[in-house]
XYZ file of C-alpha atoms in Angstrom:
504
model
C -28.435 4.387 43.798
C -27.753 0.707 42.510
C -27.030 1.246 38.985
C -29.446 -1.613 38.178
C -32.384 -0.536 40.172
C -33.554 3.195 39.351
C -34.952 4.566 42.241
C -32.900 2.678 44.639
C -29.545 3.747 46.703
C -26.884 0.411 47.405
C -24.463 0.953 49.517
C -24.175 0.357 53.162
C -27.131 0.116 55.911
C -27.583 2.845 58.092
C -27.386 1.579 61.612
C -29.514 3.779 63.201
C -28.700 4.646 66.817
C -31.396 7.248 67.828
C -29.576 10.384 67.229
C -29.901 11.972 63.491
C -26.864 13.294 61.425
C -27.479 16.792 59.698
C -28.714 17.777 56.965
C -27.737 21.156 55.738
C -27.508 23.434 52.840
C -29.808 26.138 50.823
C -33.422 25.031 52.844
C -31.903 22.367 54.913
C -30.241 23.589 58.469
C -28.110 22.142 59.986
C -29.570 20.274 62.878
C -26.331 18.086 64.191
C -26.585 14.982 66.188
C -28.753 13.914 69.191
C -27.023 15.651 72.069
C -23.699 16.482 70.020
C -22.005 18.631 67.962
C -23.659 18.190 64.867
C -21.896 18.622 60.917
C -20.628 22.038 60.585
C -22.492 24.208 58.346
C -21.573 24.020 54.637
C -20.097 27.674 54.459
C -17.613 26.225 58.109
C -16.979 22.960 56.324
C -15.733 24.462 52.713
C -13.481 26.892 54.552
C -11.272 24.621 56.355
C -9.120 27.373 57.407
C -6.582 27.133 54.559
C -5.960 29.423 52.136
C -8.249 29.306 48.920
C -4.934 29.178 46.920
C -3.779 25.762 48.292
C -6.992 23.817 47.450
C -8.210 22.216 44.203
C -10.639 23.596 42.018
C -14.037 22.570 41.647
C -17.340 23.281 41.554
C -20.828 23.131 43.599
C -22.319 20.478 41.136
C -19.604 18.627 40.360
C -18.532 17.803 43.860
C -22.412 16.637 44.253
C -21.798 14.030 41.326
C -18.701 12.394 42.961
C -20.756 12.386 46.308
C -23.521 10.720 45.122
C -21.202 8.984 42.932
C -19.285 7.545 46.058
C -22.748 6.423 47.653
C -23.829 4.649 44.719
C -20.767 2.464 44.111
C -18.987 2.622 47.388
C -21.659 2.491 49.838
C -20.001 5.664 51.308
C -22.491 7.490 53.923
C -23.995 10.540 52.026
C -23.156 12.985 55.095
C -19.650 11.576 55.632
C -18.622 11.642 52.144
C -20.186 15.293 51.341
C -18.441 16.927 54.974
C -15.300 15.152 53.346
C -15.158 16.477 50.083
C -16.373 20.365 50.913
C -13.010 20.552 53.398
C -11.374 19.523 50.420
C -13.348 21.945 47.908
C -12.053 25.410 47.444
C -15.835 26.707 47.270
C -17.770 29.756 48.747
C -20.131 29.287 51.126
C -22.828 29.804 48.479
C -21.577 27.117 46.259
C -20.916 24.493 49.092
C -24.708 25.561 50.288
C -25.679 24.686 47.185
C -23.440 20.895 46.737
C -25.026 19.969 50.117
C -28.970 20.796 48.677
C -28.077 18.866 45.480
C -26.827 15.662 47.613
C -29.622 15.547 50.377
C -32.158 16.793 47.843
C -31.447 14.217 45.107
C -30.979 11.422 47.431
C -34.394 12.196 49.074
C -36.469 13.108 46.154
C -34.117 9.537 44.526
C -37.145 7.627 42.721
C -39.404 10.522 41.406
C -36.088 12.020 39.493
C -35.347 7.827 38.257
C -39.454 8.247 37.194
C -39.211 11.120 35.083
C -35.410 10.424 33.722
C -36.489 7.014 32.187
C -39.076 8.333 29.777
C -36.345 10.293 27.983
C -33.118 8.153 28.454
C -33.571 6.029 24.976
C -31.631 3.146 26.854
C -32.850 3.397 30.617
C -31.437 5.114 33.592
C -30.048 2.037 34.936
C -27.817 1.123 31.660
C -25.831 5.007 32.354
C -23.070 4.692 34.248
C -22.906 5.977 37.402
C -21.505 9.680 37.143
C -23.320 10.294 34.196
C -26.898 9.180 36.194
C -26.017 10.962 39.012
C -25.417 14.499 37.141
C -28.822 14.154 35.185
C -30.527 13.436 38.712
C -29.444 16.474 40.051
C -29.953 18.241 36.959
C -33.680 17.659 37.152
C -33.785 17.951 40.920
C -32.577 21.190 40.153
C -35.654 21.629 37.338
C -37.938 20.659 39.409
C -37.400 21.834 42.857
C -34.897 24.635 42.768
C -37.049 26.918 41.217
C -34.129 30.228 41.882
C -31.896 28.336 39.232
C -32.884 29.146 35.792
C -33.317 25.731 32.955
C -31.005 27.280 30.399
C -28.356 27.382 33.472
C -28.926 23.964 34.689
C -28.673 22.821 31.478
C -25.413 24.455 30.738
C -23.695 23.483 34.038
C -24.692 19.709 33.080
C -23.074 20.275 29.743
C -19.862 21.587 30.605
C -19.212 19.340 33.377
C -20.377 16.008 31.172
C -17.896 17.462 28.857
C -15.166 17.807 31.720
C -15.676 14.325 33.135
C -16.504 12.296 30.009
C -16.199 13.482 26.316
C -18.484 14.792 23.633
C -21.016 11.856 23.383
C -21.912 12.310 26.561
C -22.239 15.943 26.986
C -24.385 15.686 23.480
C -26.858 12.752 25.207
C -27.384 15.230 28.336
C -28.009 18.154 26.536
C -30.664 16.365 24.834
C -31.837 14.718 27.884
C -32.131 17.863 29.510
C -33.680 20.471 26.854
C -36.486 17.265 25.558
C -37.771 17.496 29.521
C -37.929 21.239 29.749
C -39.806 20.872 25.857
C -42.004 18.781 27.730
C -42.254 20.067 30.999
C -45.932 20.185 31.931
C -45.275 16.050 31.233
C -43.136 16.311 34.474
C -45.987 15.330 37.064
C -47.303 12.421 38.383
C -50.322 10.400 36.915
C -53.485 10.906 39.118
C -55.091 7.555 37.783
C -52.290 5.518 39.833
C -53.246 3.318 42.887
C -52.831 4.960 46.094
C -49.525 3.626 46.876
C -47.929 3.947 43.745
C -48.753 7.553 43.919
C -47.510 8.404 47.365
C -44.145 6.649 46.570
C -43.569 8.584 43.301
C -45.366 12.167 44.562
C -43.367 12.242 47.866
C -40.527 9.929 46.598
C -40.781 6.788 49.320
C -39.892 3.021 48.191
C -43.296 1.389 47.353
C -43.211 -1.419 50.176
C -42.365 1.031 52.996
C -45.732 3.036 51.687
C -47.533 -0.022 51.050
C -46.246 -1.026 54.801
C -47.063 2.096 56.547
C -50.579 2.613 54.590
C -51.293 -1.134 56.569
C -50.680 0.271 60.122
C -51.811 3.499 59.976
C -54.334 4.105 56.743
C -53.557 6.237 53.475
C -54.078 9.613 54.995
C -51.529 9.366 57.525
C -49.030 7.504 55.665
C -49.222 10.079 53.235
C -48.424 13.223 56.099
C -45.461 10.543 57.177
C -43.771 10.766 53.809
C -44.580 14.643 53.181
C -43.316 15.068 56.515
C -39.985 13.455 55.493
C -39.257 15.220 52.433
C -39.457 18.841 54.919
C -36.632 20.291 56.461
C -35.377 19.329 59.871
C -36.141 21.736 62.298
C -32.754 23.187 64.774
C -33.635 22.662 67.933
C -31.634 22.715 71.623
C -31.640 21.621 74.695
C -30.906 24.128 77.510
C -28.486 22.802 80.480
C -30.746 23.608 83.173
C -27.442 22.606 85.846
C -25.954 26.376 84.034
C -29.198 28.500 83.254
C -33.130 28.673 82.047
C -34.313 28.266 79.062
C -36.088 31.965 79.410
C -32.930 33.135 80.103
C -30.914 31.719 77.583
C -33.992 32.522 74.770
C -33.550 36.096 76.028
C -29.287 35.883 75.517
C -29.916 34.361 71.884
C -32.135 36.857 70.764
C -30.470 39.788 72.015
C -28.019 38.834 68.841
C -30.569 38.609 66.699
C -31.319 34.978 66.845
C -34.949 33.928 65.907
C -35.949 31.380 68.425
C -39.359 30.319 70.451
C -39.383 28.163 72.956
C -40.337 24.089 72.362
C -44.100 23.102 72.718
C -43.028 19.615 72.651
C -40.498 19.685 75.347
C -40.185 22.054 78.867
C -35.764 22.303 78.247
C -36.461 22.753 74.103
C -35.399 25.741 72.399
C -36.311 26.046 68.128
C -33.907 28.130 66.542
C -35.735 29.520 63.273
C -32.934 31.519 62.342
C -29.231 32.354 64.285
C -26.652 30.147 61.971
C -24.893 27.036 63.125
C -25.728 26.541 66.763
C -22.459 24.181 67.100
C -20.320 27.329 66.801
C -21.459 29.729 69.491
C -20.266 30.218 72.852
C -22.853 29.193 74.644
C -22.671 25.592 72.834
C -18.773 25.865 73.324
C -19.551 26.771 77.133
C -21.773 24.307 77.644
C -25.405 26.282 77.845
C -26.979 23.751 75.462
C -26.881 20.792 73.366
C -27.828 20.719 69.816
C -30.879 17.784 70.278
C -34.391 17.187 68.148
C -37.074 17.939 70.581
C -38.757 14.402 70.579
C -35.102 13.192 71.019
C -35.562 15.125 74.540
C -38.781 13.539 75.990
C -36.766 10.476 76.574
C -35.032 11.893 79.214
C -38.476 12.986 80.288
C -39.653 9.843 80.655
C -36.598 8.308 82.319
C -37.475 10.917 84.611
C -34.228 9.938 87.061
C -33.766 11.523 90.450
C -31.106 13.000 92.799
C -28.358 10.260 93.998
C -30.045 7.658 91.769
C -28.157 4.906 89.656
C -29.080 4.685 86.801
C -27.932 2.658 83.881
C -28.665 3.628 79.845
C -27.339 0.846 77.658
C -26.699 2.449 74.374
C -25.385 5.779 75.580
C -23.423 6.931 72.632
C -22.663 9.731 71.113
C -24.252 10.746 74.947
C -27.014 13.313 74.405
C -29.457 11.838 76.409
C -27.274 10.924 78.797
C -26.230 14.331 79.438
C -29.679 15.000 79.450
C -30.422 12.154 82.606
C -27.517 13.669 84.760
C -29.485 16.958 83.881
C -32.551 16.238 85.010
C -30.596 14.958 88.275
C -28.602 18.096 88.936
C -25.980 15.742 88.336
C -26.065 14.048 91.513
C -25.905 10.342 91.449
C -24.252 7.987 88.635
C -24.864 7.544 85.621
C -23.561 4.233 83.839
C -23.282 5.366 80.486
C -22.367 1.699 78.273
C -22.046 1.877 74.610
C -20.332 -1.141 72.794
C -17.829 0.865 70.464
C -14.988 1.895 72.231
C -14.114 5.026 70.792
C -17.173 6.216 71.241
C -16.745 5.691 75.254
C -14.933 8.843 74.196
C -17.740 11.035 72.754
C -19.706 10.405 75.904
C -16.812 11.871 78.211
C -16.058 14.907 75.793
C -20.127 15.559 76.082
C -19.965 15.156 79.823
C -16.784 17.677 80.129
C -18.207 20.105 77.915
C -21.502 20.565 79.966
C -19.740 20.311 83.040
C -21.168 16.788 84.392
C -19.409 14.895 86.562
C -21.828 11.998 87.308
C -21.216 10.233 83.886
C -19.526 6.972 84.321
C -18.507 6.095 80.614
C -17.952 2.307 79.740
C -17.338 0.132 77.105
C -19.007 -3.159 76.480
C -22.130 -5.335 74.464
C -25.455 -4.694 76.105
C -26.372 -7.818 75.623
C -23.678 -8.534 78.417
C -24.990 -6.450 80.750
C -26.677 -8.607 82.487
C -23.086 -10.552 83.219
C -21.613 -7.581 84.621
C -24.049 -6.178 86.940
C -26.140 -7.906 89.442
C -29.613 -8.392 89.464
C -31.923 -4.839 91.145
C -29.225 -3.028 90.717
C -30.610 0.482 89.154
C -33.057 2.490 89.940
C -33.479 3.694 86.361
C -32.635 2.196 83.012
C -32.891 3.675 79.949
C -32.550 1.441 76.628
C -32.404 3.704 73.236
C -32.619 0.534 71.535
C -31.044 -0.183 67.976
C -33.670 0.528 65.453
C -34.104 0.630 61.414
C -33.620 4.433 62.166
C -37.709 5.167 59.646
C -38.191 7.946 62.431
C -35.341 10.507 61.251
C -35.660 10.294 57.420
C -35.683 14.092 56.571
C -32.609 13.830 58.651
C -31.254 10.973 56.381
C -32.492 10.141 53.497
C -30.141 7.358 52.506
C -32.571 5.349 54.838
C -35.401 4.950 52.762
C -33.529 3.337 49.892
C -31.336 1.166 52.140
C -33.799 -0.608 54.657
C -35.316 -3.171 54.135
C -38.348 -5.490 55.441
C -35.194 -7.663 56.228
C -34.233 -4.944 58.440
C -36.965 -4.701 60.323
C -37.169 -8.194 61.176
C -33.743 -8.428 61.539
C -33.057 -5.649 64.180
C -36.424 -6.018 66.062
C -34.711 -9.795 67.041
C -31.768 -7.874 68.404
C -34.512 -5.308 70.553
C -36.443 -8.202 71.774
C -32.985 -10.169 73.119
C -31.903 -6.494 74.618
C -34.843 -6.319 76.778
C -34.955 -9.698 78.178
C -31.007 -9.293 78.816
C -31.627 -5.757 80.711
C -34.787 -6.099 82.370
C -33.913 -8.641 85.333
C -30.815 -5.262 85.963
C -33.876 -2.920 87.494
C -35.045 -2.779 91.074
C -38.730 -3.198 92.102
C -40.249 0.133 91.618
C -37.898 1.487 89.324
C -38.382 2.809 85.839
C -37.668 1.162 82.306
C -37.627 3.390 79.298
C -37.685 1.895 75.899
C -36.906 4.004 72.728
C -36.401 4.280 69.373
C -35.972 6.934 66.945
C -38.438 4.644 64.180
C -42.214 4.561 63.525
C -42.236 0.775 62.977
C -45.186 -1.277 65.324
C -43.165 -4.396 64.916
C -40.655 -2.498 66.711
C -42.676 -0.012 68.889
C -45.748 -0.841 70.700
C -45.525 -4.612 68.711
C -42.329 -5.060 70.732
C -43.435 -3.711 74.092
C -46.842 -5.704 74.419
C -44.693 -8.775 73.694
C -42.396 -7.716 76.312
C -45.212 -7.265 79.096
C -46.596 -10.782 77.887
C -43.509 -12.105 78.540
C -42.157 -10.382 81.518
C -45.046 -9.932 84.349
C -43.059 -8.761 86.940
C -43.257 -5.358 84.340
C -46.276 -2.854 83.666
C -46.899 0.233 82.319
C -46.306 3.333 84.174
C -49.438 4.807 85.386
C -48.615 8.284 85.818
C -47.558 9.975 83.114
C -44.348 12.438 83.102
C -45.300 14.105 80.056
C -47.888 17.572 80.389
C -51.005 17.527 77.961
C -49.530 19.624 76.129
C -46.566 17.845 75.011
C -48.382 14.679 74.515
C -51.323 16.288 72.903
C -52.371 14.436 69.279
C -49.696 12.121 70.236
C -50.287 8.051 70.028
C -50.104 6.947 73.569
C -49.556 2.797 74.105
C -48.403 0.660 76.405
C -47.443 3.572 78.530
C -45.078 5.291 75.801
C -45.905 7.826 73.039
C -45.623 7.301 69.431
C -44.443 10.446 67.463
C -45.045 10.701 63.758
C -43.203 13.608 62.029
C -45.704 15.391 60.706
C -47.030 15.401 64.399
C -44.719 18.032 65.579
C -42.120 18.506 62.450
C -39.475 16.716 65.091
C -37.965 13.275 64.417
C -40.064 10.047 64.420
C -40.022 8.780 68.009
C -41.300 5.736 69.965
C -40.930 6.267 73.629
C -42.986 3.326 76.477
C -42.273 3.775 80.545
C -42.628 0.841 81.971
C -42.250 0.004 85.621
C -41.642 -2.961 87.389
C -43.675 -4.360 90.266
C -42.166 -6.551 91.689
């Protein structure tokens, strides 16, 4: 949230791997990462397992301000910084429910809050410093889209605590802030006479060129489901170990505790969980029954579709969900060489691994750009590349994205996917299978990047026979022998996923 730019979060760029942090509170579950543990829920996270005694007092909305307040002039990662501060807070599980809401709520609804603030803020939202800005956005997110929390109390929360963290002049400006917007609250809506774009980005709170962008490739209609889509909350979802049990079987086990759950349309080892707490903390995650995974996230392993005593390589394995996945869908039998360039993620991939019981996983370290120096030509029989991307597929996931990407980006990283493939491809044997992925909804990086790649690379085409069932793929894009998700397609993640095979 630049405190030049209203409507705008600085801060650092979200390097989006293909696997979606959490986002949890009041109407946002927690939905961990790709394969992984995920965050803990906000009530796990605020306990800590101290004593209440020995921590330091605070409260729901003021640990919001200094997280957003970190973001803004830090660049700190919203997610990061909020799982930080609530194992410092002394809160209940209530109150750090309702921190985590104000943080991913604000941040995602960033620019509509920045549209209504500046008609009452005599000297512009920009010109308040950043505390101050950050408690009057989540004041009015709080107006606006927490409808259980009365005005008066909003009002007098935002008082007290300017009063706590600044001094009377303050507390005086955002009391009159605050009580001249409820005065005028059926002002609090967006003009209908604005052009189509401008709408969209203030009514479902998107950066204008990314509507503008996304109106270009796929009309206004869509566009508009894309960004509604975002603002929704992330589904839980897992993936069911088929090496341990069934997914009927497992289904059958959860509910018996009174979990709500129903099984995945949009993937044969998917389980939703619509209600059963944090998934991260049972036994059967702790014993290795399932993963916590988004279900498009799990028709990449689908479409690697890797077989018994195969080799197959996946170039940017970690934190190693869909890696698991692969050795999965081989019964683990085979290897699996999981690369990922950070070494202490090599790390993540093993713990994974252990705590499904795989044994097939060979972790290692290294640039996949290198790849092709370390392994000879026709060596695997499947590779799977879950390519860097500008990460515009998991936005209800993380909202920091939309207001730290840029066209830049786009450009940017889809140089770094286009030099990935042409390093990896020459790695595959004849016959085998090449999965491309990315968890974005970007052409230039999508179906863009894999027509360029056939152009380029004739010894490659798409796969003929598709791995996915009708159903699965059913209102889905299909191109270049991949799938394009959309979020509003199956309330899952944005996903791009092409099979390609080569033929010589």
């Amino acid at each position: 949230m630049s405190g030049n730019t209203p409507g705008r979060l600085s801060g650092k760029s979200h390097k989006a791997t293909g696997n979606a942090s959490g986002r949890e509170g009041n109407r946002r579950p927690n939905s961990g990462k790709s394969g992984g543990p995920g965050n803990a829920s906000a009530s796990h996270s605020a306990s800590g397992g101290a004593s209440r005694s020995q921590k330091p007092k605070t409260s729901a909305r003021a640990l919001a301000v200094k997280v957003l307040s970190a973001v803004e002039q830090d660049g700190a990662y919203s997610n990061l910084e909020l799982n930080r501060r609530l194992k410092e807070a002394d809160l209940s599980p209530a109150d750090a429910g309702l921190a985590t809401e104000l943080v991913y709520g604000t941040i995602a609804r960033l620019n509509t809050l920045d549209y209504f603030l500046e008609r009452y803020v005599a000297k512009g939202v920009s010109k308040l410093q950043p505390w101050v800005r950050s408690l009057l956005r989540i004041s009015v997110y709080q107006m606006i889209y927490l409808d259980r929390i009365p005005e008066h109390a909003v009002v007098s929360e935002a008082v007290n605590l300017a009063k706590k963290l600044g001094h009377q002049g303050i507390s005086g400006m955002v009391n009159g802030v605050l009580r001249n917007m409820i005065r005028n609250r059926d002002e609090l809506r967006i003009p209908e006479h604005l052009p189509v774009a401008e709408r969209i980005s203030l009514e479902h709170s998107h950066p204008l060129w990314m509507v503008e962008r996304w109106i270009a490739h796929f009309g206004e209609e869509t566009a508009e489901a894309i960004c509604r889509a975002n603002n929704e909350p992330p589904a839980v979802s897992v993936r069911v170990n088929t090496t341990m049990t069934t997914r009927e079987k497992l289904m059958h086990e959860m509910a018996s505790t009174g979990a709500i759950v129903e099984a995945s349309r949009l993937s044969s080892d998917g389980i939703l969980v619509r209600s059963g707490g944090n998934m991260a903390l049972t036994s059967w995650y702790r014993d290795g029954l399932f993963s916590v995974q988004d279900e498009s996230s799990m028709l990449v392993a689908e479409a690697v579709a890797p077989e018994e005593d195969q080799l197959v390589l996946d170039c940017c394995a970690a934190p190693g969900g869909k890696t698991a996945h692969l050795a999965e869908k081989m019964h683990d039998r085979g290897r699996i060489v999981a690369n990922d360039v950070h070494a202490h993620k090599r790390q993540l991939i093993l713990d994974q691994a252990e705590r499904l019981g795989l044994s097939c996983i060979d972790a290692v370290t290294g640039d996949a750009l290198d790849l092709n120096e370390r392994y000879p030509e026709a060596s695997f029989d499947r590779i799977l590349l879950d390519a860097p991307c500008s990460g515009l597929g998991v936005i209800r996931r993380k909202p920091d994205v939309k207001w730290t990407k840029s066209v830049e980006d786009i450009e940017d990283i889809a140089g770094l996917q286009r030099e990935l493939l042409n390093r990896v491809a020459p790695l595959l044997k004849p016959g085998g299978i090449l999965v491309y992925s990315t968890c974005t909804i970007e052409p230039a990086e999508n179906e863009d990047m894999v027509a360029d790649f056939l152009n380029r690379h004739p010894e490659y085409r798409p796969a003929e026979a598709s791995v996915w069932s009708e159903s699965e793929t059913a209102n889905l894009k299909v191109v270049n022998g991949g799938v394009q998700i959309l979020p509003q397609y199956a309330h899952s993640d944005g996903f791009f996923i092409a099979r390609l095979v080569r033929a010589r």
